[in-house]
mmCIF file of N, CA and C in Angstrom:
data_model
loop_
_atom_site.group_PDB
_atom_site.id
_atom_site.type_symbol
_atom_site.label_atom_id
_atom_site.label_comp_id
_atom_site.label_asym_id
_atom_site.label_seq_id
_atom_site.Cartn_x
_atom_site.Cartn_y
_atom_site.Cartn_z
ATOM 1 N N MET A 1 -27.354 -38.284 15.172
ATOM 2 C CA MET A 1 -26.217 -38.143 16.254
ATOM 3 C C MET A 1 -25.852 -36.773 16.319
ATOM 4 N N PRO A 2 -25.958 -36.230 17.557
ATOM 5 C CA PRO A 2 -25.437 -34.809 17.766
ATOM 6 C C PRO A 2 -24.005 -34.650 17.705
ATOM 7 N N ASN A 3 -23.733 -33.395 17.050
ATOM 8 C CA ASN A 3 -22.177 -33.070 16.905
ATOM 9 C C ASN A 3 -21.825 -32.281 18.159
ATOM 10 N N PHE A 4 -20.460 -32.265 18.230
ATOM 11 C CA PHE A 4 -19.818 -31.577 19.223
ATOM 12 C C PHE A 4 -19.925 -30.205 19.055
ATOM 13 N N SER A 5 -20.468 -29.335 19.968
ATOM 14 C CA SER A 5 -20.572 -27.889 20.072
ATOM 15 C C SER A 5 -19.472 -27.163 20.509
ATOM 16 N N TRP A 6 -18.693 -26.381 19.528
ATOM 17 C CA TRP A 6 -17.555 -25.604 19.765
ATOM 18 C C TRP A 6 -17.472 -24.506 18.758
ATOM 19 N N GLU A 7 -16.412 -23.616 18.981
ATOM 20 C CA GLU A 7 -16.104 -22.651 18.019
ATOM 21 C C GLU A 7 -14.627 -22.816 17.751
ATOM 22 N N PRO A 8 -14.148 -23.485 16.616
ATOM 23 C CA PRO A 8 -12.983 -23.816 16.428
ATOM 24 C C PRO A 8 -11.954 -22.572 16.320
ATOM 25 N N LEU A 9 -12.504 -21.582 15.866
ATOM 26 C CA LEU A 9 -11.506 -20.295 15.957
ATOM 27 C C LEU A 9 -11.179 -19.977 17.266
ATOM 28 N N ASP A 10 -12.194 -20.042 18.267
ATOM 29 C CA ASP A 10 -11.802 -19.706 19.690
ATOM 30 C C ASP A 10 -10.596 -20.652 20.183
ATOM 31 N N PHE A 11 -10.631 -21.865 19.802
ATOM 32 C CA PHE A 11 -9.525 -22.760 20.143
ATOM 33 C C PHE A 11 -8.190 -22.410 19.605
ATOM 34 N N LEU A 12 -8.426 -21.971 18.364
ATOM 35 C CA LEU A 12 -7.039 -21.656 17.736
ATOM 36 C C LEU A 12 -6.572 -20.318 18.258
ATOM 37 N N GLU A 13 -7.312 -19.530 18.610
ATOM 38 C CA GLU A 13 -6.763 -18.127 19.237
ATOM 39 C C GLU A 13 -6.321 -18.453 20.651
ATOM 40 N N ALA A 14 -7.018 -19.351 21.478
ATOM 41 C CA ALA A 14 -6.656 -19.418 22.817
ATOM 42 C C ALA A 14 -5.350 -20.687 22.920
ATOM 43 N N LEU A 15 -5.417 -21.434 22.061
ATOM 44 C CA LEU A 15 -4.216 -22.514 22.157
ATOM 45 C C LEU A 15 -2.894 -22.028 21.343
ATOM 46 N N GLU A 16 -3.155 -21.009 20.414
ATOM 47 C CA GLU A 16 -2.141 -20.233 19.779
ATOM 48 C C GLU A 16 -1.194 -21.284 18.935
ATOM 49 N N VAL A 17 -1.971 -22.326 18.306
ATOM 50 C CA VAL A 17 -1.407 -23.192 17.456
ATOM 51 C C VAL A 17 -2.407 -23.587 16.281
ATOM 52 N N VAL A 18 -1.812 -23.854 15.158
ATOM 53 C CA VAL A 18 -2.776 -24.223 14.087
ATOM 54 C C VAL A 18 -3.069 -25.850 14.477
ATOM 55 N N PRO A 19 -4.225 -26.226 14.214
ATOM 56 C CA PRO A 19 -4.324 -27.785 14.440
ATOM 57 C C PRO A 19 -4.174 -28.504 13.176
ATOM 58 N N VAL A 20 -3.747 -29.754 13.475
ATOM 59 C CA VAL A 20 -3.539 -30.767 12.435
ATOM 60 C C VAL A 20 -5.097 -31.387 12.206
ATOM 61 N N VAL A 21 -5.527 -31.057 11.004
ATOM 62 C CA VAL A 21 -6.922 -31.372 10.876
ATOM 63 C C VAL A 21 -7.033 -32.705 9.923
ATOM 64 N N GLY A 22 -7.580 -33.781 10.296
ATOM 65 C CA GLY A 22 -7.870 -35.018 9.681
ATOM 66 C C GLY A 22 -8.618 -34.760 8.394
ATOM 67 N N GLU A 23 -8.586 -35.612 7.365
ATOM 68 C CA GLU A 23 -9.193 -35.479 6.206
ATOM 69 C C GLU A 23 -10.826 -35.454 6.477
ATOM 70 N N TYR A 24 -11.514 -34.717 5.820
ATOM 71 C CA TYR A 24 -12.885 -34.341 5.860
ATOM 72 C C TYR A 24 -13.163 -33.870 7.257
ATOM 73 N N GLY A 25 -12.211 -33.231 7.907
ATOM 74 C CA GLY A 25 -12.392 -32.706 9.360
ATOM 75 C C GLY A 25 -12.720 -33.654 10.309
ATOM 76 N N ILE A 26 -12.433 -35.102 10.114
ATOM 77 C CA ILE A 26 -12.840 -36.046 11.083
ATOM 78 C C ILE A 26 -12.432 -35.744 12.382
ATOM 79 N N TYR A 27 -11.082 -35.209 12.635
ATOM 80 C CA TYR A 27 -10.462 -34.819 13.902
ATOM 81 C C TYR A 27 -9.600 -33.440 13.802
ATOM 82 N N TYR A 28 -9.402 -32.753 14.938
ATOM 83 C CA TYR A 28 -8.663 -31.578 15.096
ATOM 84 C C TYR A 28 -7.757 -31.935 15.976
ATOM 85 N N GLN A 29 -6.397 -31.893 15.900
ATOM 86 C CA GLN A 29 -5.506 -32.068 17.156
ATOM 87 C C GLN A 29 -4.500 -30.861 17.232
ATOM 88 N N TYR A 30 -4.604 -30.429 18.185
ATOM 89 C CA TYR A 30 -3.749 -29.424 18.887
ATOM 90 C C TYR A 30 -2.513 -29.725 19.645
ATOM 91 N N LEU A 31 -1.391 -29.374 19.109
ATOM 92 C CA LEU A 31 -0.205 -29.731 19.879
ATOM 93 C C LEU A 31 0.504 -28.548 20.418
ATOM 94 N N VAL A 32 0.569 -28.483 21.854
ATOM 95 C CA VAL A 32 0.959 -27.414 22.414
ATOM 96 C C VAL A 32 2.208 -27.700 23.346
ATOM 97 N N SER A 33 3.314 -27.041 23.081
ATOM 98 C CA SER A 33 4.599 -27.442 23.854
ATOM 99 C C SER A 33 4.947 -26.116 24.726
ATOM 100 N N ARG A 34 5.096 -26.321 25.987
ATOM 101 C CA ARG A 34 5.622 -25.484 26.957
ATOM 102 C C ARG A 34 6.510 -26.214 28.047
ATOM 103 N N ALA A 35 7.809 -26.222 27.521
ATOM 104 C CA ALA A 35 8.908 -27.067 28.164
ATOM 105 C C ALA A 35 8.685 -26.988 29.521
ATOM 106 N N PRO A 36 8.797 -28.117 30.262
ATOM 107 C CA PRO A 36 9.150 -29.427 29.746
ATOM 108 C C PRO A 36 7.720 -30.387 29.542
ATOM 109 N N LEU A 37 6.590 -29.501 29.380
ATOM 110 C CA LEU A 37 5.441 -30.138 29.421
ATOM 111 C C LEU A 37 4.986 -30.045 27.889
ATOM 112 N N SER A 38 4.301 -31.111 27.325
ATOM 113 C CA SER A 38 3.444 -30.873 26.107
ATOM 114 C C SER A 38 2.074 -31.497 26.398
ATOM 115 N N LEU A 39 1.218 -30.886 25.602
ATOM 116 C CA LEU A 39 -0.356 -31.072 25.765
ATOM 117 C C LEU A 39 -0.792 -31.384 24.290
ATOM 118 N N SER A 40 -1.508 -32.429 24.187
ATOM 119 C CA SER A 40 -2.132 -32.838 22.912
ATOM 120 C C SER A 40 -3.528 -32.837 23.302
ATOM 121 N N LEU A 41 -4.258 -32.263 22.439
ATOM 122 C CA LEU A 41 -5.724 -32.028 22.674
ATOM 123 C C LEU A 41 -6.363 -32.434 21.187
ATOM 124 N N THR A 42 -7.052 -33.652 21.108
ATOM 125 C CA THR A 42 -7.763 -34.070 19.951
ATOM 126 C C THR A 42 -9.064 -34.120 20.149
ATOM 127 N N ILE A 43 -9.783 -33.488 19.326
ATOM 128 C CA ILE A 43 -11.429 -33.626 19.214
ATOM 129 C C ILE A 43 -11.722 -34.082 17.842
ATOM 130 N N TRP A 44 -12.868 -35.123 18.049
ATOM 131 C CA TRP A 44 -13.423 -35.810 17.164
ATOM 132 C C TRP A 44 -14.948 -35.262 16.979
ATOM 133 N N PRO A 45 -15.191 -34.098 16.358
ATOM 134 C CA PRO A 45 -16.433 -33.366 16.409
ATOM 135 C C PRO A 45 -17.612 -34.285 15.913
ATOM 136 N N LEU A 46 -17.417 -35.073 14.971
ATOM 137 C CA LEU A 46 -18.539 -35.988 14.366
ATOM 138 C C LEU A 46 -18.967 -36.880 15.546
ATOM 139 N N ASP A 47 -18.049 -37.407 16.301
ATOM 140 C CA ASP A 47 -18.282 -38.531 17.463
ATOM 141 C C ASP A 47 -18.510 -37.964 18.692
ATOM 142 N N SER A 48 -18.137 -36.579 18.850
ATOM 143 C CA SER A 48 -18.388 -35.972 20.073
ATOM 144 C C SER A 48 -17.311 -36.445 21.166
ATOM 145 N N ASP A 49 -16.155 -36.917 20.629
ATOM 146 C CA ASP A 49 -15.083 -37.452 21.637
ATOM 147 C C ASP A 49 -14.005 -36.481 21.719
ATOM 148 N N VAL A 50 -13.423 -36.464 22.940
ATOM 149 C CA VAL A 50 -12.265 -35.697 23.064
ATOM 150 C C VAL A 50 -11.098 -36.462 23.850
ATOM 151 N N GLU A 51 -9.757 -36.189 23.563
ATOM 152 C CA GLU A 51 -8.812 -36.710 24.036
ATOM 153 C C GLU A 51 -7.784 -35.639 24.598
ATOM 154 N N ILE A 52 -7.287 -35.742 25.783
ATOM 155 C CA ILE A 52 -6.438 -34.887 26.368
ATOM 156 C C ILE A 52 -5.057 -35.564 26.988
ATOM 157 N N LEU A 53 -3.973 -35.221 26.369
ATOM 158 C CA LEU A 53 -2.904 -36.011 26.810
ATOM 159 C C LEU A 53 -1.793 -34.986 27.466
ATOM 160 N N PHE A 54 -1.128 -35.248 28.539
ATOM 161 C CA PHE A 54 -0.108 -34.406 29.259
ATOM 162 C C PHE A 54 1.187 -35.360 29.050
ATOM 163 N N LYS A 55 2.180 -34.821 28.695
ATOM 164 C CA LYS A 55 3.456 -35.688 28.542
ATOM 165 C C LYS A 55 4.723 -34.727 28.871
ATOM 166 N N ASN A 56 5.480 -35.434 29.520
ATOM 167 C CA ASN A 56 6.926 -34.776 29.879
ATOM 168 C C ASN A 56 7.966 -34.854 28.746
ATOM 169 N N GLU A 57 8.872 -33.874 28.529
ATOM 170 C CA GLU A 57 9.830 -34.108 27.572
ATOM 171 C C GLU A 57 10.570 -35.393 27.736
ATOM 172 N N GLY A 58 10.826 -36.203 26.819
ATOM 173 C CA GLY A 58 11.612 -37.177 26.866
ATOM 174 C C GLY A 58 10.973 -38.604 27.637
ATOM 175 N N ALA A 59 9.740 -38.564 27.787
ATOM 176 C CA ALA A 59 9.007 -39.547 28.378
ATOM 177 C C ALA A 59 8.230 -40.356 27.127
ATOM 178 N N ALA A 60 8.193 -41.661 27.131
ATOM 179 C CA ALA A 60 7.632 -42.342 26.042
ATOM 180 C C ALA A 60 6.047 -42.241 26.076
ATOM 181 N N GLU A 61 5.438 -42.323 27.339
ATOM 182 C CA GLU A 61 4.076 -42.361 27.482
ATOM 183 C C GLU A 61 3.617 -41.091 28.091
ATOM 184 N N PRO A 62 2.186 -40.647 27.883
ATOM 185 C CA PRO A 62 1.850 -39.571 28.656
ATOM 186 C C PRO A 62 1.508 -39.692 30.220
ATOM 187 N N PHE A 63 1.607 -38.902 31.042
ATOM 188 C CA PHE A 63 1.365 -39.140 32.433
ATOM 189 C C PHE A 63 -0.249 -38.807 32.761
ATOM 190 N N VAL A 64 -0.736 -38.313 31.886
ATOM 191 C CA VAL A 64 -2.276 -38.019 32.053
ATOM 192 C C VAL A 64 -2.885 -38.284 30.695
ATOM 193 N N ARG A 65 -3.874 -39.141 30.636
ATOM 194 C CA ARG A 65 -4.637 -39.410 29.315
ATOM 195 C C ARG A 65 -6.102 -39.266 29.931
ATOM 196 N N LEU A 66 -6.911 -38.222 29.424
ATOM 197 C CA LEU A 66 -8.290 -38.038 29.723
ATOM 198 C C LEU A 66 -9.118 -38.250 28.430
ATOM 199 N N ASN A 67 -10.095 -39.213 28.371
ATOM 200 C CA ASN A 67 -10.863 -39.400 27.250
ATOM 201 C C ASN A 67 -12.236 -39.119 27.759
ATOM 202 N N LEU A 68 -12.919 -38.122 26.868
ATOM 203 C CA LEU A 68 -14.284 -37.703 27.227
ATOM 204 C C LEU A 68 -15.135 -38.153 25.995
ATOM 205 N N LEU A 69 -16.036 -39.375 26.341
ATOM 206 C CA LEU A 69 -16.872 -39.776 25.063
ATOM 207 C C LEU A 69 -18.208 -39.357 25.145
ATOM 208 N N ASP A 70 -18.760 -38.996 24.044
ATOM 209 C CA ASP A 70 -19.908 -38.415 23.899
ATOM 210 C C ASP A 70 -20.068 -37.076 24.528
ATOM 211 N N CYS A 71 -18.930 -36.291 24.738
ATOM 212 C CA CYS A 71 -18.905 -35.005 25.156
ATOM 213 C C CYS A 71 -19.756 -33.955 24.375
ATOM 214 N N PRO A 72 -20.759 -33.227 25.012
ATOM 215 C CA PRO A 72 -21.530 -32.314 24.122
ATOM 216 C C PRO A 72 -21.001 -31.238 23.658
ATOM 217 N N GLY A 73 -20.011 -30.762 24.286
ATOM 218 C CA GLY A 73 -19.152 -29.537 23.634
ATOM 219 C C GLY A 73 -18.217 -28.805 24.696
ATOM 220 N N ALA A 74 -17.670 -27.880 24.152
ATOM 221 C CA ALA A 74 -16.691 -26.888 24.898
ATOM 222 C C ALA A 74 -16.763 -25.500 24.485
ATOM 223 N N ARG A 75 -16.121 -24.642 25.425
ATOM 224 C CA ARG A 75 -16.227 -23.224 25.079
ATOM 225 C C ARG A 75 -14.952 -22.733 25.739
ATOM 226 N N VAL A 76 -14.470 -21.840 25.127
ATOM 227 C CA VAL A 76 -13.255 -21.114 25.681
ATOM 228 C C VAL A 76 -13.688 -19.728 26.513
ATOM 229 N N ILE A 77 -13.035 -19.734 27.686
ATOM 230 C CA ILE A 77 -13.327 -18.638 28.660
ATOM 231 C C ILE A 77 -12.157 -17.782 28.844
ATOM 232 N N ARG A 78 -12.316 -16.623 29.018
ATOM 233 C CA ARG A 78 -11.222 -15.629 29.234
ATOM 234 C C ARG A 78 -11.753 -14.644 30.242
ATOM 235 N N ASP A 79 -10.714 -14.541 31.176
ATOM 236 C CA ASP A 79 -11.131 -13.619 32.440
ATOM 237 C C ASP A 79 -9.848 -12.827 32.636
ATOM 238 N N ASP A 80 -9.949 -11.946 33.605
ATOM 239 C CA ASP A 80 -8.715 -11.059 33.883
ATOM 240 C C ASP A 80 -7.483 -11.761 34.079
ATOM 241 N N ARG A 81 -7.589 -13.086 34.736
ATOM 242 C CA ARG A 81 -6.340 -13.694 35.226
ATOM 243 C C ARG A 81 -5.774 -14.953 34.220
ATOM 244 N N ARG A 82 -6.868 -15.486 33.539
ATOM 245 C CA ARG A 82 -6.452 -16.806 32.955
ATOM 246 C C ARG A 82 -7.364 -17.035 31.617
ATOM 247 N N THR A 83 -6.867 -18.148 30.903
ATOM 248 C CA THR A 83 -7.882 -18.475 29.638
ATOM 249 C C THR A 83 -7.819 -19.951 29.895
ATOM 250 N N TYR A 84 -9.051 -20.476 29.574
ATOM 251 C CA TYR A 84 -9.203 -21.806 29.820
ATOM 252 C C TYR A 84 -10.384 -22.242 28.876
ATOM 253 N N ILE A 85 -10.419 -23.535 28.617
ATOM 254 C CA ILE A 85 -11.363 -24.298 27.857
ATOM 255 C C ILE A 85 -12.283 -25.063 28.907
ATOM 256 N N GLU A 86 -13.669 -24.982 28.823
ATOM 257 C CA GLU A 86 -14.536 -25.849 29.653
ATOM 258 C C GLU A 86 -15.167 -26.785 28.738
ATOM 259 N N PHE A 87 -14.896 -27.985 29.129
ATOM 260 C CA PHE A 87 -15.471 -29.276 28.377
ATOM 261 C C PHE A 87 -16.584 -29.768 29.321
ATOM 262 N N SER A 88 -17.974 -29.858 28.771
ATOM 263 C CA SER A 88 -18.980 -30.116 29.526
ATOM 264 C C SER A 88 -18.824 -31.705 29.738
ATOM 265 N N ALA A 89 -19.261 -32.119 30.976
ATOM 266 C CA ALA A 89 -19.017 -33.583 31.336
ATOM 267 C C ALA A 89 -19.840 -34.543 30.336
ATOM 268 N N ALA A 90 -19.190 -35.635 29.911
ATOM 269 C CA ALA A 90 -19.807 -36.571 28.967
ATOM 270 C C ALA A 90 -20.874 -37.320 29.705
ATOM 271 N N ARG A 91 -21.974 -37.457 29.152
ATOM 272 C CA ARG A 91 -23.182 -38.486 29.484
ATOM 273 C C ARG A 91 -23.496 -38.365 31.123
ATOM 274 N N VAL A 92 -23.372 -37.107 31.669
ATOM 275 C CA VAL A 92 -23.715 -37.011 33.010
ATOM 276 C C VAL A 92 -24.774 -36.026 33.370
ATOM 277 N N PHE A 93 -25.359 -35.285 32.357
ATOM 278 C CA PHE A 93 -26.361 -34.573 32.594
ATOM 279 C C PHE A 93 -27.370 -34.432 31.466
ATOM 280 N N GLY A 94 -28.670 -34.205 31.758
ATOM 281 C CA GLY A 94 -29.548 -34.220 30.705
ATOM 282 C C GLY A 94 -29.628 -32.864 30.113
ATOM 283 N N GLY A 95 -30.339 -32.788 28.836
ATOM 284 C CA GLY A 95 -30.628 -31.669 28.148
ATOM 285 C C GLY A 95 -29.291 -31.283 27.140
ATOM 286 N N ARG A 96 -29.680 -30.376 26.457
ATOM 287 C CA ARG A 96 -28.810 -29.926 25.211
ATOM 288 C C ARG A 96 -27.596 -28.912 25.938
ATOM 289 N N PHE A 97 -26.441 -28.955 25.205
ATOM 290 C CA PHE A 97 -25.530 -27.915 25.581
ATOM 291 C C PHE A 97 -25.110 -27.214 24.341
ATOM 292 N N ASP A 98 -24.763 -26.056 24.319
ATOM 293 C CA ASP A 98 -24.157 -25.383 23.252
ATOM 294 C C ASP A 98 -23.067 -24.358 23.911
ATOM 295 N N HIS A 99 -22.266 -23.890 23.198
ATOM 296 C CA HIS A 99 -20.976 -23.263 23.835
ATOM 297 C C HIS A 99 -21.402 -21.880 24.490
ATOM 298 N N ALA A 100 -22.542 -21.406 24.156
ATOM 299 C CA ALA A 100 -22.975 -20.166 24.697
ATOM 300 C C ALA A 100 -23.499 -20.214 26.012
ATOM 301 N N HIS A 101 -24.016 -21.468 26.595
ATOM 302 C CA HIS A 101 -24.657 -21.466 27.931
ATOM 303 C C HIS A 101 -23.479 -22.305 28.689
ATOM 304 N N THR A 102 -23.728 -22.176 30.051
ATOM 305 C CA THR A 102 -22.681 -22.850 31.128
ATOM 306 C C THR A 102 -23.149 -24.128 31.387
ATOM 307 N N PRO A 103 -22.318 -25.051 31.091
ATOM 308 C CA PRO A 103 -22.489 -26.588 31.500
ATOM 309 C C PRO A 103 -22.624 -26.735 32.939
ATOM 310 N N PRO A 104 -23.394 -27.479 33.686
ATOM 311 C CA PRO A 104 -23.307 -27.565 35.136
ATOM 312 C C PRO A 104 -22.046 -28.154 35.666
ATOM 313 N N TYR A 105 -21.179 -28.964 35.154
ATOM 314 C CA TYR A 105 -20.014 -29.526 35.495
ATOM 315 C C TYR A 105 -19.275 -30.158 34.422
ATOM 316 N N GLY A 106 -17.916 -30.200 34.666
ATOM 317 C CA GLY A 106 -17.188 -31.045 33.584
ATOM 318 C C GLY A 106 -15.770 -30.654 33.825
ATOM 319 N N PHE A 107 -14.872 -30.547 32.863
ATOM 320 C CA PHE A 107 -13.455 -30.266 33.043
ATOM 321 C C PHE A 107 -12.923 -29.078 32.532
ATOM 322 N N GLN A 108 -11.956 -28.414 33.196
ATOM 323 C CA GLN A 108 -11.425 -27.208 32.633
ATOM 324 C C GLN A 108 -10.004 -27.358 32.301
ATOM 325 N N LEU A 109 -9.591 -26.987 31.186
ATOM 326 C CA LEU A 109 -8.181 -27.151 30.637
ATOM 327 C C LEU A 109 -7.650 -25.646 30.459
ATOM 328 N N GLN A 110 -6.945 -25.244 31.536
ATOM 329 C CA GLN A 110 -6.463 -23.972 31.555
ATOM 330 C C GLN A 110 -5.297 -23.861 30.704
ATOM 331 N N ILE A 111 -5.106 -22.769 29.837
ATOM 332 C CA ILE A 111 -4.066 -22.479 28.969
ATOM 333 C C ILE A 111 -3.127 -21.334 29.450
ATOM 334 N N GLN A 112 -3.625 -20.345 30.008
ATOM 335 C CA GLN A 112 -2.884 -19.262 30.424
ATOM 336 C C GLN A 112 -3.341 -18.833 31.854
ATOM 337 N N PRO A 113 -2.271 -18.459 32.631
ATOM 338 C CA PRO A 113 -0.810 -18.233 32.332
ATOM 339 C C PRO A 113 -0.072 -19.466 32.358
ATOM 340 N N PHE A 114 -0.598 -20.669 32.706
ATOM 341 C CA PHE A 114 0.066 -21.905 32.815
ATOM 342 C C PHE A 114 -0.826 -22.988 32.320
ATOM 343 N N ILE A 115 -0.503 -24.179 32.120
ATOM 344 C CA ILE A 115 -1.304 -25.281 31.743
ATOM 345 C C ILE A 115 -1.684 -26.204 32.873
ATOM 346 N N GLN A 116 -2.975 -26.413 33.041
ATOM 347 C CA GLN A 116 -3.473 -27.100 34.174
ATOM 348 C C GLN A 116 -4.905 -27.739 33.952
ATOM 349 N N MET A 117 -5.124 -28.960 34.390
ATOM 350 C CA MET A 117 -6.346 -29.593 34.299
ATOM 351 C C MET A 117 -7.113 -29.579 35.592
ATOM 352 N N SER A 118 -8.378 -29.452 35.573
ATOM 353 C CA SER A 118 -9.148 -29.507 36.792
ATOM 354 C C SER A 118 -10.564 -29.774 36.524
ATOM 355 N N THR A 119 -11.467 -30.048 37.625
ATOM 356 C CA THR A 119 -12.902 -30.268 37.459
ATOM 357 C C THR A 119 -13.506 -28.849 37.853
ATOM 358 N N PHE A 120 -14.710 -28.785 37.456
ATOM 359 C CA PHE A 120 -15.558 -27.557 37.858
ATOM 360 C C PHE A 120 -16.981 -27.948 38.078
ATOM 361 N N SER A 121 -17.683 -27.134 38.693
ATOM 362 C CA SER A 121 -19.214 -27.431 39.043
ATOM 363 C C SER A 121 -19.719 -26.054 39.372
ATOM 364 N N TYR A 122 -21.025 -25.733 38.788
ATOM 365 C CA TYR A 122 -21.626 -24.404 38.836
ATOM 366 C C TYR A 122 -22.889 -24.850 39.704
ATOM 367 N N PRO A 123 -23.433 -23.815 40.560
ATOM 368 C CA PRO A 123 -24.770 -23.940 41.060
ATOM 369 C C PRO A 123 -25.878 -24.297 40.006
ATOM 370 N N VAL A 124 -26.513 -25.249 40.277
ATOM 371 C CA VAL A 124 -27.836 -25.313 39.251
ATOM 372 C C VAL A 124 -29.147 -24.966 39.760
#
């Protein structure tokens, strides 16, 4: 079973929060709060699963729940204007993925200067 390809230290630096780590490293949960929005990013590296939740203050349920099952990996990208995490799309392209190479398409979770979720694709 392939593991999730990522650099946990890059996530720590980009998200600026220490993750809650499950026993034996079964999951990493990052909780980021930027009023009135809160972001919960949970990664199960052994299962290659990712869950992203967006929630408003005072709301009982998240208004966005994105689950990426069998996600090959993610990488942190920093450019002049923003910092974001690219998650390669789960089960939608052949071949291996590692954090050093560009996936053809997937999801971007922008962290700086504001939190935003979007899709992306690169020419192949």
